[in-house]
mmCIF file of N, CA and C in Angstrom:
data_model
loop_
_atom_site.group_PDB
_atom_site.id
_atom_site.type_symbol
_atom_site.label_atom_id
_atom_site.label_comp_id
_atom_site.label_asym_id
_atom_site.label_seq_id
_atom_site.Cartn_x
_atom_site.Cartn_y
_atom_site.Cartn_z
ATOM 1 N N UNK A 1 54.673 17.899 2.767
ATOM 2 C CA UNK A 1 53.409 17.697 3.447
ATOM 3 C C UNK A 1 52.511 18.897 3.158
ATOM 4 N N UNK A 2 51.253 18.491 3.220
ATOM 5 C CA UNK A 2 50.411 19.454 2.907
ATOM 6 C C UNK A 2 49.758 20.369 3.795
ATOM 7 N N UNK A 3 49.566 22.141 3.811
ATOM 8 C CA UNK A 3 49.574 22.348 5.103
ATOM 9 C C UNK A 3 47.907 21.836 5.920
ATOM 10 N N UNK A 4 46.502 20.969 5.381
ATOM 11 C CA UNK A 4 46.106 20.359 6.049
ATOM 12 C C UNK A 4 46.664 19.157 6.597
ATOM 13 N N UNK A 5 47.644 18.295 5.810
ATOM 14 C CA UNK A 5 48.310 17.107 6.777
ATOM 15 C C UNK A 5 48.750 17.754 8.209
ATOM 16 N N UNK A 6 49.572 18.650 7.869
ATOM 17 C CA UNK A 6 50.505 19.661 8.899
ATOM 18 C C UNK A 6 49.489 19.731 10.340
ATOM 19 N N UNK A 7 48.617 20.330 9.558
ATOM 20 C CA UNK A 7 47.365 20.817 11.029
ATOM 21 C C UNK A 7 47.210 19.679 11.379
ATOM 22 N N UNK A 8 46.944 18.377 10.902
ATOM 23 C CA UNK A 8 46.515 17.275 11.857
ATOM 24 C C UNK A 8 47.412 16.861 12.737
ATOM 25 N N UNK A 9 48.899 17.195 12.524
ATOM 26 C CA UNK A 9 49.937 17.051 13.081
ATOM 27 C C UNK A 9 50.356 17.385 14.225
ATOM 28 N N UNK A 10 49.693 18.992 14.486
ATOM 29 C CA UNK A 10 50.053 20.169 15.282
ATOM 30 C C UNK A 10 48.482 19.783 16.578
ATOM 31 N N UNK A 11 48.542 20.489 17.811
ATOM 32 C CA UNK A 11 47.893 20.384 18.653
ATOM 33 C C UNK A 11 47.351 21.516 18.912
ATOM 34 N N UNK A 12 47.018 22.137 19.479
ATOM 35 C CA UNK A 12 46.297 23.387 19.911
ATOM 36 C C UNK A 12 46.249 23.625 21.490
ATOM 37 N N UNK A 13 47.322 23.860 21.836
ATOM 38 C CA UNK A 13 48.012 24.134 23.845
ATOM 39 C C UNK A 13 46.707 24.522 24.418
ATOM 40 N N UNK A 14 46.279 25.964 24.131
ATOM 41 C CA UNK A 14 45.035 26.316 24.486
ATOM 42 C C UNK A 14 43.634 25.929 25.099
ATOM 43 N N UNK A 15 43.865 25.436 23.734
ATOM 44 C CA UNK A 15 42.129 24.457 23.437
ATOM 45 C C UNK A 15 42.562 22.784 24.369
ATOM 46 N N UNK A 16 43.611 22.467 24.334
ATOM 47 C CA UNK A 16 43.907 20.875 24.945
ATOM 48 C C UNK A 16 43.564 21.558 26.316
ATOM 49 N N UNK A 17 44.138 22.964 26.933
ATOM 50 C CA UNK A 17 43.902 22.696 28.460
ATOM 51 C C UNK A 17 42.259 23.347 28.735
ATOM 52 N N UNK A 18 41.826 23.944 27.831
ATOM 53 C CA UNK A 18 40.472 23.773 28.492
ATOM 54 C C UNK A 18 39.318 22.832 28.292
ATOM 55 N N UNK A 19 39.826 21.338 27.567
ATOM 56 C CA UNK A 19 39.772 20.052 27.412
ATOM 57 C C UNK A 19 39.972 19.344 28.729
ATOM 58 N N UNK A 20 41.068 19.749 29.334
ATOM 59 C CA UNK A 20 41.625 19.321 30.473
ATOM 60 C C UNK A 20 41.237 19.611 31.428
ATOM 61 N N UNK A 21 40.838 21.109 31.619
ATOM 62 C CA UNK A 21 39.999 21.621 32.878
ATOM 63 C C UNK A 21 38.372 21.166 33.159
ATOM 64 N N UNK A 22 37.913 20.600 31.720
ATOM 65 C CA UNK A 22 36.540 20.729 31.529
ATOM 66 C C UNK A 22 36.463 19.111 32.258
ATOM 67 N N UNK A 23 37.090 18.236 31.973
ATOM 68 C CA UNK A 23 37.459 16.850 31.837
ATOM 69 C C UNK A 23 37.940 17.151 33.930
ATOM 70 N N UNK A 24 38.904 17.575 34.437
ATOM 71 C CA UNK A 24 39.345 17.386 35.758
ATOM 72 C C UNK A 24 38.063 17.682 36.515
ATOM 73 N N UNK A 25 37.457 19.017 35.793
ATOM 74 C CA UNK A 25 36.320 19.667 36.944
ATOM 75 C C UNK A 25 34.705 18.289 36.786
ATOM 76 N N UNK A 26 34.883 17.372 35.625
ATOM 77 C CA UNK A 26 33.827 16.661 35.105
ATOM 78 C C UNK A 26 32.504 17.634 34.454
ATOM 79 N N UNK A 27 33.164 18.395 33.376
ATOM 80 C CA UNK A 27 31.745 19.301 33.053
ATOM 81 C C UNK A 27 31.803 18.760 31.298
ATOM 82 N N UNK A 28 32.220 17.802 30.814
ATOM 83 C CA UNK A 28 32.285 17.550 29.926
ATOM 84 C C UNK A 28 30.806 17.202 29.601
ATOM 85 N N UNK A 29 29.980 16.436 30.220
ATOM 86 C CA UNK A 29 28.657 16.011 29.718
ATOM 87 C C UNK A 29 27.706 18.037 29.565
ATOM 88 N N UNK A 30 27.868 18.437 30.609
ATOM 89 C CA UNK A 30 28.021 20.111 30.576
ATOM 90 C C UNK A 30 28.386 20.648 29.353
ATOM 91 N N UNK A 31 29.193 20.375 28.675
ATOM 92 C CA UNK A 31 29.456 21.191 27.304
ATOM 93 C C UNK A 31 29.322 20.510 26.194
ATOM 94 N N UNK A 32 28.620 19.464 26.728
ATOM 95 C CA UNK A 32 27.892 18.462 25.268
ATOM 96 C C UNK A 32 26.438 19.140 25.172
ATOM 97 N N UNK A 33 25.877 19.015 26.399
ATOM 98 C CA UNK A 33 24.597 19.484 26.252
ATOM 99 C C UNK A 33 24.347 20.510 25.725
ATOM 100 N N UNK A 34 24.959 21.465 26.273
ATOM 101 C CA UNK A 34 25.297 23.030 25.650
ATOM 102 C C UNK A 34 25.628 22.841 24.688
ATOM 103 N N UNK A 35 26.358 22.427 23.991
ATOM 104 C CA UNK A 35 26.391 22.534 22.121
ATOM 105 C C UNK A 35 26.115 21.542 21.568
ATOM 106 N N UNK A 36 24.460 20.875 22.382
ATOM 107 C CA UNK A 36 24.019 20.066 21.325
ATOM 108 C C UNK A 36 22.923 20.672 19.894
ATOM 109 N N UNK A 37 22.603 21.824 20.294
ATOM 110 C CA UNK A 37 21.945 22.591 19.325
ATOM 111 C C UNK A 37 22.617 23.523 18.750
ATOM 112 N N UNK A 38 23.965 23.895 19.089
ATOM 113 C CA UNK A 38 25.096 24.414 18.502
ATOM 114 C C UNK A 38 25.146 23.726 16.737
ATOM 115 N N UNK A 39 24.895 24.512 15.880
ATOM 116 C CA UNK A 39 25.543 23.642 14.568
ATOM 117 C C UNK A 39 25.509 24.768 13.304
ATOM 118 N N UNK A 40 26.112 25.986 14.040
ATOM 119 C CA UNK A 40 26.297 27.129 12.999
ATOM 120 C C UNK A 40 27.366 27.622 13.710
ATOM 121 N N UNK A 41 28.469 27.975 13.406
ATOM 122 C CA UNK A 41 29.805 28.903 14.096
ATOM 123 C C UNK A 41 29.281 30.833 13.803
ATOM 124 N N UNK A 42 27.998 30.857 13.436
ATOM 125 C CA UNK A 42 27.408 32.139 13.544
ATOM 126 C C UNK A 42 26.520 32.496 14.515
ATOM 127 N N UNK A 43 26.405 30.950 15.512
ATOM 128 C CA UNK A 43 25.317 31.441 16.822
ATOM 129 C C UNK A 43 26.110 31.760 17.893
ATOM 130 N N UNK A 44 25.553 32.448 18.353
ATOM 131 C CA UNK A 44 25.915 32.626 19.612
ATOM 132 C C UNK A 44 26.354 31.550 20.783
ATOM 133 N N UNK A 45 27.528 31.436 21.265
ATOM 134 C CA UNK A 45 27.853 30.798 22.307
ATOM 135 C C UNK A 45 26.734 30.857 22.899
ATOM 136 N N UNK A 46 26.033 29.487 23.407
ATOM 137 C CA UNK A 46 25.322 28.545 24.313
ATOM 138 C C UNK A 46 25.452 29.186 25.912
ATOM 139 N N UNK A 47 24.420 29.917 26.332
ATOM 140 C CA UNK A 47 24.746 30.520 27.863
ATOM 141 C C UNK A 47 24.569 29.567 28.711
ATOM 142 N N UNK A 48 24.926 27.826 28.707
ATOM 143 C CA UNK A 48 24.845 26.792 29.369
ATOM 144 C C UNK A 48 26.071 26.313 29.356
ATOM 145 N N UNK A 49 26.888 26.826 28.593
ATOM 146 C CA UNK A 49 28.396 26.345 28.366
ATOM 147 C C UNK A 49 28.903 26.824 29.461
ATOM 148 N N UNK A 50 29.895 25.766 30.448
ATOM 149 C CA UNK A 50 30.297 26.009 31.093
ATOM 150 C C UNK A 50 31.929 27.347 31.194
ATOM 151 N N UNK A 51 31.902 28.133 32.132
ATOM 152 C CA UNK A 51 32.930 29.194 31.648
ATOM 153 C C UNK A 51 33.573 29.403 31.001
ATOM 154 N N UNK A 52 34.875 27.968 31.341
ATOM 155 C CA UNK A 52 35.693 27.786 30.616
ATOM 156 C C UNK A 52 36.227 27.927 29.121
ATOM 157 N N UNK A 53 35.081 27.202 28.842
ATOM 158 C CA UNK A 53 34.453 26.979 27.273
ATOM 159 C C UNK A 53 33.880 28.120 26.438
ATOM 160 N N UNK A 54 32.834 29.141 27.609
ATOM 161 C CA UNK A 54 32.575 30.292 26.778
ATOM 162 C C UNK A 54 33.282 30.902 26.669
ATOM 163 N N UNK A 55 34.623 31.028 28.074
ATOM 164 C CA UNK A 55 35.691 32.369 27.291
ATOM 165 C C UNK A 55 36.580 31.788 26.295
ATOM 166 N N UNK A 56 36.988 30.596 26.224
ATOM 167 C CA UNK A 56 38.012 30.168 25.041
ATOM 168 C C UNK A 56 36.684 30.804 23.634
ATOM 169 N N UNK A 57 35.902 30.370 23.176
ATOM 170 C CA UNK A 57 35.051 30.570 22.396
ATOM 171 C C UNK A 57 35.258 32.518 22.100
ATOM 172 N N UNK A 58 34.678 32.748 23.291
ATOM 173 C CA UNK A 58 34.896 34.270 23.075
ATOM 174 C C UNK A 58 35.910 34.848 22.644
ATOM 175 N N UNK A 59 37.200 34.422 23.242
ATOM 176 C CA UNK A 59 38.692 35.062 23.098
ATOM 177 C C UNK A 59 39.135 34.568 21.543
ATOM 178 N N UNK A 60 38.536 33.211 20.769
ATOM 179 C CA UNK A 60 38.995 33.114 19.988
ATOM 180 C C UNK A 60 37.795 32.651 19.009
ATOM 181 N N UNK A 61 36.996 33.694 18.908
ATOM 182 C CA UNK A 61 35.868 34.046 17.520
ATOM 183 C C UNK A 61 35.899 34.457 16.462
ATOM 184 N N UNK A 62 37.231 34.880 16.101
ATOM 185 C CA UNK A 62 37.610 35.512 14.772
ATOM 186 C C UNK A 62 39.227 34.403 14.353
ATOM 187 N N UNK A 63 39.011 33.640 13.278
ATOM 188 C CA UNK A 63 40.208 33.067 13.022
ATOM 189 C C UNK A 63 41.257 33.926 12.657
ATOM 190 N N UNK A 64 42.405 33.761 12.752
ATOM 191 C CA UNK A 64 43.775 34.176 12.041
ATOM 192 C C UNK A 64 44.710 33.785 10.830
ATOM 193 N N UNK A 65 44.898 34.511 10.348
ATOM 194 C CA UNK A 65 45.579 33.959 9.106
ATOM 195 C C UNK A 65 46.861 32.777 9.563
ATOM 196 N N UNK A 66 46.674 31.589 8.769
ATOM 197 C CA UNK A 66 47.408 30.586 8.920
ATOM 198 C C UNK A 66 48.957 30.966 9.421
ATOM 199 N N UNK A 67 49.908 30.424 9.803
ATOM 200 C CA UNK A 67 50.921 31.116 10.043
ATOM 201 C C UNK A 67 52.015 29.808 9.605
ATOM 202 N N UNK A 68 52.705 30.507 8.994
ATOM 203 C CA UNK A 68 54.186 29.338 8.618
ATOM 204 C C UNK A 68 54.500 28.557 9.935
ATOM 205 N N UNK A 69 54.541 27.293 9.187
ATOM 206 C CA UNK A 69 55.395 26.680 10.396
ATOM 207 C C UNK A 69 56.865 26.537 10.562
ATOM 208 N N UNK A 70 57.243 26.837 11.335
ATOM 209 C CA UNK A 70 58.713 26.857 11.792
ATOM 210 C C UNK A 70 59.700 25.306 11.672
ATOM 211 N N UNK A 71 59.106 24.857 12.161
ATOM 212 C CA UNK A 71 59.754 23.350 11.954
ATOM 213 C C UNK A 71 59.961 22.742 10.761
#
């Protein structure tokens, strides 16, 4: 398998629960709006984005080198 097949494979724990929090608290229409003018990963996080969303964004703004998968 190829390691993009792989990634479609794999989930992201992180990112699913602040999917989940955004979705329980109902702020999902909230973080549409906020990154509806979003369409460069060089702007600045949206100061309409609800918390959640800006600190995942913040905490993870710099990617990491791919990492072997174990399985």
């Amino acid at each position: 398998m190829l390691a993009g097949e792989q990634a479609e494979l794999e989930g992201d724990p992180e990112a699913d629960k602040v999917v989940e929090q955004l979705v329980r608290t109902d702020q999902m229409v909230v973080a549409n709006r906020a990154f509806h003018a979003w369409t460069r990963n060089d702007q600045p996080v949206p100061s309409g984005a609800p918390s959640v969303l800006r600190d995942f964004l913040q905490r993870n703004a710099v990617l990491t080198a791919e990492q072997p998968s174990t399985g």
